[in-house]
Tab-separated table of C-alpha atoms in Angstrom:
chain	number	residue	atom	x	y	z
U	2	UNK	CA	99.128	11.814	220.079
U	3	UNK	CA	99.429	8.847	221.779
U	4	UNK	CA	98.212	5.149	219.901
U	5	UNK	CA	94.534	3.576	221.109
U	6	UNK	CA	95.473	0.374	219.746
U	7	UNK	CA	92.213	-1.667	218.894
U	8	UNK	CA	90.868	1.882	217.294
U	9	UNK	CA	94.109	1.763	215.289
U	10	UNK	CA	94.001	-1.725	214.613
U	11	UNK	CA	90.771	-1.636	213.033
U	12	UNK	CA	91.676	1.610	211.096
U	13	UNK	CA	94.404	-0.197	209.648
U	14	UNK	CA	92.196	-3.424	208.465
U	15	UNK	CA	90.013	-1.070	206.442
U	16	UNK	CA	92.307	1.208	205.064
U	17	UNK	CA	95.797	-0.607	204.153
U	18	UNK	CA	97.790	2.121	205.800
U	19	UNK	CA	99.545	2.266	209.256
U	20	UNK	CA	98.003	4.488	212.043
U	21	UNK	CA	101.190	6.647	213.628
U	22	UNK	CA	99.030	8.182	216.982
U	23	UNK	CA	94.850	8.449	217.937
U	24	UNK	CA	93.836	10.809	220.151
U	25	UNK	CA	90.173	11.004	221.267
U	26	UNK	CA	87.967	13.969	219.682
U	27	UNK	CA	85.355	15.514	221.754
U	28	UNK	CA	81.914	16.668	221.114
U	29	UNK	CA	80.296	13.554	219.762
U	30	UNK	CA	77.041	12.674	221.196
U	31	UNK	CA	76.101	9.681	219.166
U	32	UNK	CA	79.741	8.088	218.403
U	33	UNK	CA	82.770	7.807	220.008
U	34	UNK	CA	85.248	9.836	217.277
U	35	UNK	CA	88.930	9.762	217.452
U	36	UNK	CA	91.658	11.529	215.202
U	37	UNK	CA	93.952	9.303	213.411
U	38	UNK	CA	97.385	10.112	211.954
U	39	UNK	CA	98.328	7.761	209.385
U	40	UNK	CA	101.881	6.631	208.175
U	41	UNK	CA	100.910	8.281	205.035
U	42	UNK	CA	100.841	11.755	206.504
U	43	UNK	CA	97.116	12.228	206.129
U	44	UNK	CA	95.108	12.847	208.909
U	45	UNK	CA	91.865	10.763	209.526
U	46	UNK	CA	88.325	10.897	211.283
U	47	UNK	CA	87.217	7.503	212.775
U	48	UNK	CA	83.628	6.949	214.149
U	49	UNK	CA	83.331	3.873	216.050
U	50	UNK	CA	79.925	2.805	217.892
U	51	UNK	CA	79.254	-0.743	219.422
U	52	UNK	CA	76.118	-2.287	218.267
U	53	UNK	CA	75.405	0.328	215.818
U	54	UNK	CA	72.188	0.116	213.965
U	55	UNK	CA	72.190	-1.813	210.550
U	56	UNK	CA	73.670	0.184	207.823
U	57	UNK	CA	74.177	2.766	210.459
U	58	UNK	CA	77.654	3.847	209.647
U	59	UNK	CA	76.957	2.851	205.770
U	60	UNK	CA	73.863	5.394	205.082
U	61	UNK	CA	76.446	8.218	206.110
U	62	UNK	CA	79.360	7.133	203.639
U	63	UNK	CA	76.489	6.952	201.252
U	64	UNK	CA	75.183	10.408	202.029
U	65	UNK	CA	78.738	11.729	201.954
U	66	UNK	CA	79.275	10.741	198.592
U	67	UNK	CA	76.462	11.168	197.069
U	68	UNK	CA	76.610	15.238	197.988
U	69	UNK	CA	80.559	15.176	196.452
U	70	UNK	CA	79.279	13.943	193.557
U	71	UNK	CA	78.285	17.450	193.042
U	72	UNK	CA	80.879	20.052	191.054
U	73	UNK	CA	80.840	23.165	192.810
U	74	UNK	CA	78.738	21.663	195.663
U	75	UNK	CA	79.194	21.746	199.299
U	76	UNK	CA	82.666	20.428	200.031
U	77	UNK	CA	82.186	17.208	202.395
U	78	UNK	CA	85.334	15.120	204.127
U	79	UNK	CA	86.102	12.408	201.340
U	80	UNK	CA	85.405	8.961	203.047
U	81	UNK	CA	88.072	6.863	203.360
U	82	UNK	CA	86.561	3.793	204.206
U	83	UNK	CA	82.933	2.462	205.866
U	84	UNK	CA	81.722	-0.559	207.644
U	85	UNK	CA	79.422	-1.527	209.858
U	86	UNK	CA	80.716	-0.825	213.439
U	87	UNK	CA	82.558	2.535	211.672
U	88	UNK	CA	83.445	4.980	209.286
U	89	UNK	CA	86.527	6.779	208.679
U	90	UNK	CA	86.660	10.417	206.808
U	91	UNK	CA	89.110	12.820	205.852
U	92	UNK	CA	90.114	15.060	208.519
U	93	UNK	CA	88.749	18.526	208.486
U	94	UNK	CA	91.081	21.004	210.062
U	95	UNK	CA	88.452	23.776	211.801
U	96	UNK	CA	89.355	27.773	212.625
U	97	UNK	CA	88.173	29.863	214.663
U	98	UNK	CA	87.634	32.456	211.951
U	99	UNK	CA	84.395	32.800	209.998
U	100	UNK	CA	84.683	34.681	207.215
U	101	UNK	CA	82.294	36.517	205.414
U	102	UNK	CA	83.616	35.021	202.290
U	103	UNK	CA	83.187	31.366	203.035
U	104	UNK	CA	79.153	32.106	203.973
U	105	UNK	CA	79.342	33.732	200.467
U	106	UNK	CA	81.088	30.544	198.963
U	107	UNK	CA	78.858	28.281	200.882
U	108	UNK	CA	75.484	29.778	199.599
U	109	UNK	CA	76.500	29.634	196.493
U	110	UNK	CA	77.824	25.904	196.904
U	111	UNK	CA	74.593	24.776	198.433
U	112	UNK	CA	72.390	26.603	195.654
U	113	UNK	CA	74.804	24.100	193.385
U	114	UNK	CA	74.246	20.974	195.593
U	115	UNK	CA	70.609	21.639	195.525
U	116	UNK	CA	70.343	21.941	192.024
U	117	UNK	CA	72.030	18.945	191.190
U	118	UNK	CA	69.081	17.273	192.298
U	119	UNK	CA	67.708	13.953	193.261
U	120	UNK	CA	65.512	10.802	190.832
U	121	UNK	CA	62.426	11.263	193.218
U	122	UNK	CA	61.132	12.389	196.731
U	123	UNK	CA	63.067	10.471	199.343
U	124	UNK	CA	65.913	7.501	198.718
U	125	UNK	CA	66.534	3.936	197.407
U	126	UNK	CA	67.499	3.028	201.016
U	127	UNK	CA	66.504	4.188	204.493
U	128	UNK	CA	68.920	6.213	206.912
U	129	UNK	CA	69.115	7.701	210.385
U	130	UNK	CA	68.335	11.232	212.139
U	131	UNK	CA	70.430	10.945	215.366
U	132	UNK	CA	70.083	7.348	216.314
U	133	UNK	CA	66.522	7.337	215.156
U	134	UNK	CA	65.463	5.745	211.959
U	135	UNK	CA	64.806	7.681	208.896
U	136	UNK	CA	62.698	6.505	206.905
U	137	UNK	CA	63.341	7.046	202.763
U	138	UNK	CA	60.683	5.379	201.047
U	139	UNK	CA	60.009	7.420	198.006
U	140	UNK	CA	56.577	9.323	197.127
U	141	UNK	CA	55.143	10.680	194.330
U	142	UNK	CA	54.877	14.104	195.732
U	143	UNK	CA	57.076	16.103	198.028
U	144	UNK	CA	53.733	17.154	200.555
U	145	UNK	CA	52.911	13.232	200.747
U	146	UNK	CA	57.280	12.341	201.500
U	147	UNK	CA	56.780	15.022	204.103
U	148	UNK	CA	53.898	13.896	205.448
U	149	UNK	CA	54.629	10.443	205.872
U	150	UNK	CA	58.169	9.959	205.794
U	151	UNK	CA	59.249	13.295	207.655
U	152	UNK	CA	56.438	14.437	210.322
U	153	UNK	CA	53.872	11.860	210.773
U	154	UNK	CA	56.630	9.488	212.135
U	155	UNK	CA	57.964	11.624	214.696
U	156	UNK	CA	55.168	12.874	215.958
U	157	UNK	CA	53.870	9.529	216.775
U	158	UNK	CA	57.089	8.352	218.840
U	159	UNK	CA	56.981	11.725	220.356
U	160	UNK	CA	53.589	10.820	221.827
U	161	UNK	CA	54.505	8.241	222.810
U	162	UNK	CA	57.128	9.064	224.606
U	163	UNK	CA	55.136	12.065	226.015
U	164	UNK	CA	57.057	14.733	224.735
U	165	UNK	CA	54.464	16.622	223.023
U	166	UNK	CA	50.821	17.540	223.892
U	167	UNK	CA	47.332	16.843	222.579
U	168	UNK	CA	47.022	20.410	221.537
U	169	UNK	CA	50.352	20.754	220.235
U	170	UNK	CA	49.696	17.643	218.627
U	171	UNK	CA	46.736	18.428	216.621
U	172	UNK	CA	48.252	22.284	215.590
U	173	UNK	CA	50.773	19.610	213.578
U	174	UNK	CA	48.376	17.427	212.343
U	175	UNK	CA	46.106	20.533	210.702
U	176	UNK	CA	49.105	21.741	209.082
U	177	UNK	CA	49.786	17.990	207.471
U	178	UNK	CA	46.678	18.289	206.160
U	179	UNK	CA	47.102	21.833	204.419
U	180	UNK	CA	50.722	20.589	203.416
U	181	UNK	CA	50.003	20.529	199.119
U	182	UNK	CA	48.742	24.034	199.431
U	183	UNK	CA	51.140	25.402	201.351
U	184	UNK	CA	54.325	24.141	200.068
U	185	UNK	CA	55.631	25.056	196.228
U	186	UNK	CA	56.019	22.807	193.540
U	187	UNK	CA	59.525	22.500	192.959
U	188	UNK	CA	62.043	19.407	191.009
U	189	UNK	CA	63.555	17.180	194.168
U	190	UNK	CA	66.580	18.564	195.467
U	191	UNK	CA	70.013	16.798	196.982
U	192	UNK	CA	69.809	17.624	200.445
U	193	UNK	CA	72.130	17.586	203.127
U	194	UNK	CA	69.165	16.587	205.172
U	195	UNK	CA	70.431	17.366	208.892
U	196	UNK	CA	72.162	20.524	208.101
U	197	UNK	CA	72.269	22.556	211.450
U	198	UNK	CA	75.194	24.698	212.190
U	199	UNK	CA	76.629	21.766	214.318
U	200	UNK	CA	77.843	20.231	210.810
U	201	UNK	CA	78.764	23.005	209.457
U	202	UNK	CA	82.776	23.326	210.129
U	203	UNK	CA	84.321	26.869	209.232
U	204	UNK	CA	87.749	24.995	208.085
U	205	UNK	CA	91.268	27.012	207.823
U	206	UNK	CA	90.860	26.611	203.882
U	207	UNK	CA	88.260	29.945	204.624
U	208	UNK	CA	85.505	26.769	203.654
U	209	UNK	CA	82.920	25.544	205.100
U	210	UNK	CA	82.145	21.632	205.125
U	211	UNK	CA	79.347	20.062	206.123
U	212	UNK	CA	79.243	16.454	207.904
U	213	UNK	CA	76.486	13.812	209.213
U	214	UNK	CA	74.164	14.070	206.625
U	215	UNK	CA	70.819	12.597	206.481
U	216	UNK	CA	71.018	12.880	202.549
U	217	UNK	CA	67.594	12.237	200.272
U	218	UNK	CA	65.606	14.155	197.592
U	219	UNK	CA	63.472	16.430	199.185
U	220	UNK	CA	62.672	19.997	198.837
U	221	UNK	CA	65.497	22.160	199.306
U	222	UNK	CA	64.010	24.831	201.621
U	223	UNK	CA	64.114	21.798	204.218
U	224	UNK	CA	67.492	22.267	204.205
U	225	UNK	CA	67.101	26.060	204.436
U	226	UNK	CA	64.661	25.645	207.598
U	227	UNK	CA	67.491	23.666	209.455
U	228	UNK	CA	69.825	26.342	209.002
U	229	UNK	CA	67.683	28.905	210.207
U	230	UNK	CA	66.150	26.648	213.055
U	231	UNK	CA	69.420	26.520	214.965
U	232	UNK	CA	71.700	29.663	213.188
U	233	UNK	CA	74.366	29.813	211.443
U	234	UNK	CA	76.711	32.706	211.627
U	235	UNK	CA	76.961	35.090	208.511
U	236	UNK	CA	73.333	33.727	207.605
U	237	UNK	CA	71.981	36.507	205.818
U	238	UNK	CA	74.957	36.365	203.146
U	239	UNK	CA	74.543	32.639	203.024
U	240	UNK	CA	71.181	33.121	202.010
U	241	UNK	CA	71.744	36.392	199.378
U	242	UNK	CA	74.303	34.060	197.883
U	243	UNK	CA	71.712	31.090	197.716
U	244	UNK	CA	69.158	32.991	196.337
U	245	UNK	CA	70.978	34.864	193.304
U	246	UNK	CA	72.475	31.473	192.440
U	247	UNK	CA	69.342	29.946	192.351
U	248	UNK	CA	66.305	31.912	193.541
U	249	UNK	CA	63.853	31.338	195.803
U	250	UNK	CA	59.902	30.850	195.649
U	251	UNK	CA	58.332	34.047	196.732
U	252	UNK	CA	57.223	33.567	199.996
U	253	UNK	CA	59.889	30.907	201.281
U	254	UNK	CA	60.614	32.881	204.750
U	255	UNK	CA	57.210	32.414	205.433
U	256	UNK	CA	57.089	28.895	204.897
U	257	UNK	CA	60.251	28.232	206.760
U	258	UNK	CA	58.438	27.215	210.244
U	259	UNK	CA	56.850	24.400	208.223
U	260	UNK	CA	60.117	22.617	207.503
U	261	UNK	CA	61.237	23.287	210.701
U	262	UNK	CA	58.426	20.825	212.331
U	263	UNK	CA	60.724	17.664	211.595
U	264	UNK	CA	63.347	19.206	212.865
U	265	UNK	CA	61.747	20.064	215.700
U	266	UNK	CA	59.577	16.986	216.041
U	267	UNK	CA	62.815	15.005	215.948
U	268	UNK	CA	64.194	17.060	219.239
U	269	UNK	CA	61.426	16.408	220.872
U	270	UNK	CA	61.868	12.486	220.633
U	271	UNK	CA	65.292	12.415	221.656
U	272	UNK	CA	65.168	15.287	224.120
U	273	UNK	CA	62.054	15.901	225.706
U	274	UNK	CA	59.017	18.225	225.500
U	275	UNK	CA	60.330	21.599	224.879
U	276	UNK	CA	60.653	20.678	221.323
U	277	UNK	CA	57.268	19.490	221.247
U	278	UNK	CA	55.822	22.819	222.583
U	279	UNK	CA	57.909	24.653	220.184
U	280	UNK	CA	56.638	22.426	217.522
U	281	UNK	CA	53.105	23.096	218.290
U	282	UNK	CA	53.414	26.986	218.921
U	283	UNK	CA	55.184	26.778	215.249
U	284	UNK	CA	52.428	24.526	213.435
U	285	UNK	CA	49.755	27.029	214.978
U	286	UNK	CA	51.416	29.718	212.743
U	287	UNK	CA	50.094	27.989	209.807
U	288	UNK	CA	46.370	27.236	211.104
């Protein structure tokens, strides 16, 4: 490693300790993220972004600890220290292997996270999706949170950025409308939030963490929909595990294209009108 030294200047600042050697991490798409070894011997994640939102960098040090508040939960990076332009986490060392133990573990884990629940639908402050906005504002019912909160939003920016259709468009809208039918009546759950295989690291402790969440109180099968939007590997066990831990409403496969509208929605505003199509072709399931 060589030493980036304004990156390792600021590291220092926030966390008392000498940085030894940065080197840049790829795969990023948001943040620039570098690896920091620290005179300590620990081994550091820094995300740095210029002109990052307000409470950008904060909502995810929030979200992170929030979820390890929970004993037996997912295991998250600890963070180390948060500010406005970045945030600096523990450093998760990934393997190749996947294990069908650790999608055992991690079903069980999430069942746990889940269950450790949430004071109400949504979150005392608002947070981010990507760079988009999320909005948190609590509701009195999970259908309303999703609703207004979770589809409603993203659809609208997608039309207006034109990356969803009229018809595709109103497919979503019917199913907002059928939403307190449709969806079980469940306690709010802690949820990851954006939990898509992409932050979900296989680590060489045979665990697997999970980063960048978009944390709130929400309905856990939200969660569940991400994972099987985008795949995870060993999915099947994750979910036997998940469900003998903590079992599922009958019917919750069926029901997992509804979830999978945010999701979806969101991809469409940051990446065009594929997602939108898929949105619609997904919401006309449910008409």
């Amino acid at each position: 490693m060589a030493r980036q030294p304004l990156v390792a200047r600021r590291a220092e600042e926030l966390l008392g300790t000498a940085v030894v050697a940065t080197s840049p991490v790829a795969g990023g798409d948001i943040a620039t993220a570098t690896r920091l070894r620290l005179s300590s011997g620990q081994t550091a994640l820094m995300k740095t972004l210029p002109h990052a939102p307000e409470g950008f960098f904060e909502a995810e040090a929030a979200g992170l600890r929030w979820l390890a508040e929970v004993e037996g939960g997912v295991p998250v990076p600890e963070v180390l220290a948060a500010a406005s332009d970045c945030v600096v986490v523990e450093w998760v060392e990934q393997s190749s292997k996947t294990p069908v133990e650790a999608a055992v573990t991690f079903g069980q884990q999430l069942a746990a996270t889940h269950a450790a629940g949430a004071d109400g639908w949504g979150l005392d402050h608002d947070g981010f999706i990507g760079r988009l906005p999320l909005p948190n504002k609590t509701a009195d019912s999970w259908p309303e949170f999703y609703a207004v909160r979770r589809v409603l939003p993203y659809l609208k920016l997608a039309r207006d950025r034109g990356s969803i259709s009229e018809t595709d468009a109103a497919a979503v809208e019917a199913v907002v409308g059928k939403l307190t039918g449709l969806l079980p009546d469940e306690a709010p759950a802690r949820l990851h939030g954006d939990l898509w295989n992409g932050n979900c690291l296989w680590g060489q402790d045979l665990a697997i963490h999970v980063i960048d969440p978009a944390a709130h109180g929400g309905h856990r099968e939200l969660d569940l929909a991400m994972l099987h939007l985008f795949g995870l590997t060993h999915l099947p066990r994750v979910m036997a595990a998940y469900d003998e831990a903590q079992p599922l409403a009958e019917g919750w496969e069926d029901r997992l294209g509804i979830h999978q509208l945010f999701p979806l929605l969101v991809h469409a505003c940051m990446f065009g009108g594929g997602y939108g199509a898929r949105a619609g072709a997904v919401a006309a399931r449910y008409s």
